[in-house]
Short mmCIF file of C-alpha atoms in Angstrom, two decimals:
data_model
loop_
_atom_site.label_atom_id
_atom_site.label_comp_id
_atom_site.label_asym_id
_atom_site.label_seq_id
_atom_site.Cartn_x
_atom_site.Cartn_y
_atom_site.Cartn_z
CA UNK A 1 101.56 102.23 103.47
CA UNK A 2 103.50 99.92 105.72
CA UNK A 3 107.27 100.32 105.73
CA UNK A 4 110.38 99.62 107.78
CA UNK A 5 113.43 101.86 107.89
CA UNK A 6 116.87 100.81 109.05
CA UNK A 7 118.86 104.04 108.80
CA UNK A 8 122.30 102.46 109.27
CA UNK A 9 123.53 100.48 106.27
CA UNK A 10 126.83 99.48 107.87
CA UNK A 11 128.03 99.59 111.49
CA UNK A 12 131.47 98.73 112.81
CA UNK A 13 132.13 98.01 116.49
CA UNK A 14 134.95 96.57 118.54
CA UNK A 15 134.53 93.22 120.20
CA UNK A 16 133.18 93.72 123.71
CA UNK A 17 131.54 97.05 122.90
CA UNK A 18 127.81 97.63 123.22
CA UNK A 19 125.58 97.64 120.16
CA UNK A 20 122.34 99.31 119.14
CA UNK A 21 120.76 98.82 115.71
CA UNK A 22 117.96 101.18 114.83
CA UNK A 23 114.60 100.30 113.31
CA UNK A 24 111.59 102.51 112.62
CA UNK A 25 108.31 101.27 111.22
CA UNK A 26 105.16 102.68 109.72
CA UNK A 27 102.00 100.70 110.37
CA UNK A 28 98.48 101.77 111.29
CA UNK A 29 97.64 99.08 113.81
CA UNK A 30 99.55 97.48 116.68
CA UNK A 31 102.46 95.84 114.93
CA UNK A 32 104.05 92.45 115.14
CA UNK A 33 107.78 93.20 115.06
CA UNK A 34 110.74 90.96 114.40
CA UNK A 35 114.52 91.00 114.19
CA UNK A 36 116.28 88.43 112.01
CA UNK A 37 119.99 87.79 111.49
CA UNK A 38 121.64 86.47 108.33
CA UNK A 39 125.17 85.06 108.28
CA UNK A 40 126.96 85.02 104.91
CA UNK A 41 125.48 82.48 102.52
CA UNK A 42 122.73 81.49 104.92
CA UNK A 43 119.03 82.06 105.34
CA UNK A 44 117.50 84.26 108.02
CA UNK A 45 117.35 83.23 111.67
CA UNK A 46 114.80 84.74 114.06
CA UNK A 47 116.48 86.65 116.92
CA UNK A 48 113.36 87.88 118.71
CA UNK A 49 109.78 88.97 118.25
CA UNK A 50 107.27 91.39 119.76
CA UNK A 51 103.57 90.60 119.60
CA UNK A 52 102.16 92.30 122.71
CA UNK A 53 102.79 92.81 126.42
CA UNK A 54 106.18 93.73 127.86
CA UNK A 55 107.83 96.21 125.53
CA UNK A 56 111.33 94.91 126.30
CA UNK A 57 111.79 91.51 124.68
CA UNK A 58 114.65 89.11 125.09
CA UNK A 59 115.95 87.00 122.26
CA UNK A 60 118.63 84.48 121.47
CA UNK A 61 122.38 85.09 121.57
CA UNK A 62 122.04 87.77 124.27
CA UNK A 63 120.07 90.24 122.14
CA UNK A 64 117.14 92.34 123.33
CA UNK A 65 114.86 94.89 121.70
CA UNK A 66 112.56 97.59 123.00
CA UNK A 67 109.25 98.55 121.39
CA UNK A 68 108.50 102.26 121.69
CA UNK A 69 105.09 103.05 120.26
CA UNK A 70 105.52 106.83 120.61
CA UNK A 71 108.65 106.72 118.47
CA UNK A 72 107.50 103.89 116.13
CA UNK A 73 110.78 102.19 116.91
CA UNK A 74 112.03 98.71 117.70
CA UNK A 75 115.77 99.02 118.29
CA UNK A 76 117.97 95.98 118.81
CA UNK A 77 120.62 96.00 121.53
CA UNK A 78 123.40 93.85 122.90
CA UNK A 79 125.59 94.88 125.85
CA UNK A 80 128.78 93.18 124.66
CA UNK A 81 129.36 92.16 121.05
CA UNK A 82 131.22 88.99 120.09
CA UNK A 83 133.14 88.47 116.84
CA UNK A 84 130.57 85.82 115.87
CA UNK A 85 127.85 88.51 115.82
CA UNK A 86 129.22 89.86 112.53
CA UNK A 87 126.31 89.41 110.10
CA UNK A 88 123.47 91.29 108.47
CA UNK A 89 120.49 92.21 110.62
CA UNK A 90 116.96 92.74 109.35
CA UNK A 91 114.03 94.35 111.12
CA UNK A 92 110.54 93.40 109.92
CA UNK A 93 106.91 94.24 110.64
CA UNK A 94 104.16 91.61 110.30
CA UNK A 95 101.03 92.72 108.45
CA UNK A 96 99.98 90.32 109.93
CA UNK A 97 101.24 87.09 108.29
CA UNK A 98 103.18 88.86 105.57
CA UNK A 99 106.48 90.50 106.50
CA UNK A 100 107.73 93.90 105.40
CA UNK A 101 111.51 94.03 105.77
CA UNK A 102 113.93 96.86 106.20
CA UNK A 103 116.94 97.00 103.90
CA UNK A 104 119.25 95.59 106.56
CA UNK A 105 122.25 96.70 108.62
CA UNK A 106 125.58 95.00 108.09
CA UNK A 107 127.54 94.61 111.34
CA UNK A 108 131.30 94.33 111.27
CA UNK A 109 133.18 93.43 114.48
CA UNK A 110 136.84 94.27 115.01
CA UNK A 111 138.96 92.28 117.50
CA UNK B 1 113.43 72.15 114.79
CA UNK B 2 111.61 73.48 111.76
CA UNK B 3 113.30 72.54 108.52
CA UNK B 4 112.77 74.53 105.33
CA UNK B 5 114.70 72.96 102.48
CA UNK B 6 115.41 74.63 99.16
CA UNK B 7 116.39 72.21 96.44
CA UNK B 8 119.49 74.04 95.19
CA UNK B 9 122.01 76.37 96.83
CA UNK B 10 123.39 77.57 93.48
CA UNK B 11 121.79 77.51 90.06
CA UNK B 12 122.92 78.83 86.68
CA UNK B 13 120.43 79.13 83.81
CA UNK B 14 120.21 80.86 80.45
CA UNK B 15 117.87 83.65 79.40
CA UNK B 16 114.56 82.38 78.10
CA UNK B 17 114.69 79.12 80.05
CA UNK B 18 111.85 78.03 82.31
CA UNK B 19 113.27 77.75 85.83
CA UNK B 20 111.82 75.90 88.82
CA UNK B 21 112.85 76.62 92.40
CA UNK B 22 111.56 74.11 94.93
CA UNK B 23 110.90 74.54 98.64
CA UNK B 24 109.78 71.92 101.15
CA UNK B 25 108.90 72.37 104.83
CA UNK B 26 108.46 69.59 107.36
CA UNK B 27 106.29 71.25 110.03
CA UNK B 28 102.81 71.25 108.47
CA UNK B 29 102.79 75.07 108.27
CA UNK B 30 99.84 76.71 106.55
CA UNK B 31 101.77 79.66 105.14
CA UNK B 32 104.62 79.62 102.65
CA UNK B 33 106.46 82.51 101.03
CA UNK B 34 108.95 83.31 98.29
CA UNK B 35 111.25 86.34 98.54
CA UNK B 36 114.09 87.68 96.49
CA UNK B 37 117.00 89.42 98.18
CA UNK B 38 119.12 92.04 96.45
CA UNK B 39 121.86 94.25 97.94
CA UNK B 40 120.47 97.51 99.27
CA UNK B 41 116.86 96.43 98.73
CA UNK B 42 116.42 93.90 101.54
CA UNK B 43 113.90 91.11 101.04
CA UNK B 44 110.95 91.64 98.73
CA UNK B 45 107.93 89.35 98.69
CA UNK B 46 107.21 87.69 95.34
CA UNK B 47 104.30 85.34 96.14
CA UNK B 48 102.80 83.68 99.16
CA UNK B 49 100.28 80.95 99.92
CA UNK B 50 97.96 80.43 102.88
CA UNK B 51 96.84 76.96 101.87
CA UNK B 52 97.12 74.23 99.27
CA UNK B 53 96.26 75.47 95.78
CA UNK B 54 96.03 79.05 97.09
CA UNK B 55 98.36 81.79 95.97
CA UNK B 56 98.56 85.52 96.49
CA UNK B 57 100.71 88.08 94.73
CA UNK B 58 103.31 89.85 96.78
CA UNK B 59 105.05 93.10 95.97
CA UNK B 60 107.00 92.00 92.88
CA UNK B 61 105.15 89.11 91.15
CA UNK B 62 105.88 90.12 87.54
CA UNK B 63 107.77 87.43 85.65
CA UNK B 64 107.08 84.77 88.29
CA UNK B 65 104.41 82.21 89.07
CA UNK B 66 103.99 79.66 91.87
CA UNK B 67 102.49 76.28 92.53
CA UNK B 68 101.32 74.67 95.76
CA UNK B 69 99.85 71.24 95.06
CA UNK B 70 100.80 69.81 98.46
CA UNK B 71 100.90 71.56 101.82
CA UNK B 72 104.61 70.96 102.36
CA UNK B 73 105.84 72.07 98.93
CA UNK B 74 105.85 75.53 97.35
CA UNK B 75 107.45 76.01 93.94
CA UNK B 76 108.55 79.26 92.32
CA UNK B 77 108.56 79.33 88.51
CA UNK B 78 110.35 81.76 86.25
CA UNK B 79 108.39 81.37 83.03
CA UNK B 80 111.10 82.86 80.79
CA UNK B 81 114.20 83.75 82.76
CA UNK B 82 115.80 87.13 82.24
CA UNK B 83 119.10 88.56 83.48
CA UNK B 84 117.31 90.94 85.87
CA UNK B 85 116.07 87.88 87.76
CA UNK B 86 119.59 87.05 88.87
CA UNK B 87 119.27 87.17 92.64
CA UNK B 88 119.16 85.27 95.91
CA UNK B 89 115.79 83.57 96.42
CA UNK B 90 114.57 82.71 99.90
CA UNK B 91 111.67 80.49 100.85
CA UNK B 92 109.93 80.70 104.24
CA UNK B 93 107.08 78.99 106.05
CA UNK B 94 105.04 79.77 109.17
CA UNK B 95 101.94 78.79 111.11
CA UNK B 96 99.24 81.47 111.17
CA UNK B 97 100.28 84.64 113.10
CA UNK B 98 103.68 83.19 113.99
CA UNK B 99 107.23 84.00 112.88
CA UNK B 100 108.49 82.78 109.55
CA UNK B 101 111.21 80.15 109.25
CA UNK B 102 113.62 80.50 106.33
CA UNK B 103 115.53 78.14 104.11
CA UNK B 104 119.20 78.71 103.26
CA UNK B 105 118.40 80.34 99.93
CA UNK B 106 119.11 79.66 96.26
CA UNK B 107 121.57 81.91 94.49
CA UNK B 108 120.32 82.03 90.91
CA UNK B 109 122.37 83.39 88.03
CA UNK B 110 120.77 83.99 84.64
CA UNK B 111 123.31 84.26 81.80
#
């Protein structure tokens, strides 16, 4: 069965520090992969997507993610976190038009 | 920009009531989706639709139904609301094989 695992429920970083949020998926075929961000009280905003091609994808707000087929992973990274990045982050796999979501990682940023 | 509009941000209803949640998108997308979001569980798919008058069950359809009479509108119906349906409800739309765009959500409380 398809599934997405985000092993970190809550991460705290200092402003300016680098960030990596982990995501592992289970899916039999080549996946469509997504990262979404949700600010408090808001809906989800697409950060980036992977459909095919270059395994390092760039997104909005300075985020990037790398697809590693051998590890079934799609980790999200940012070299320098800003206080405005505090939010909840969701990884998802497309099967293909439906989305299976992970349970989310809440990011807290200290000044 | 794609606009997905959910009719209410906050809604309070009583057990046993019939509840309607409305969602409208303005980009002529084929696909529309209803999710519920609960802490620690991420987003779970309730129902989705690939076309007018079409509906498909998601992962947790029990206690819900949907209606799609027009392409731009997708309604979620709680036939007889219960307290365990208190949740955040998110609507999304997408073209085929493209990322989903989300509304801001409806926080529903059933008393």
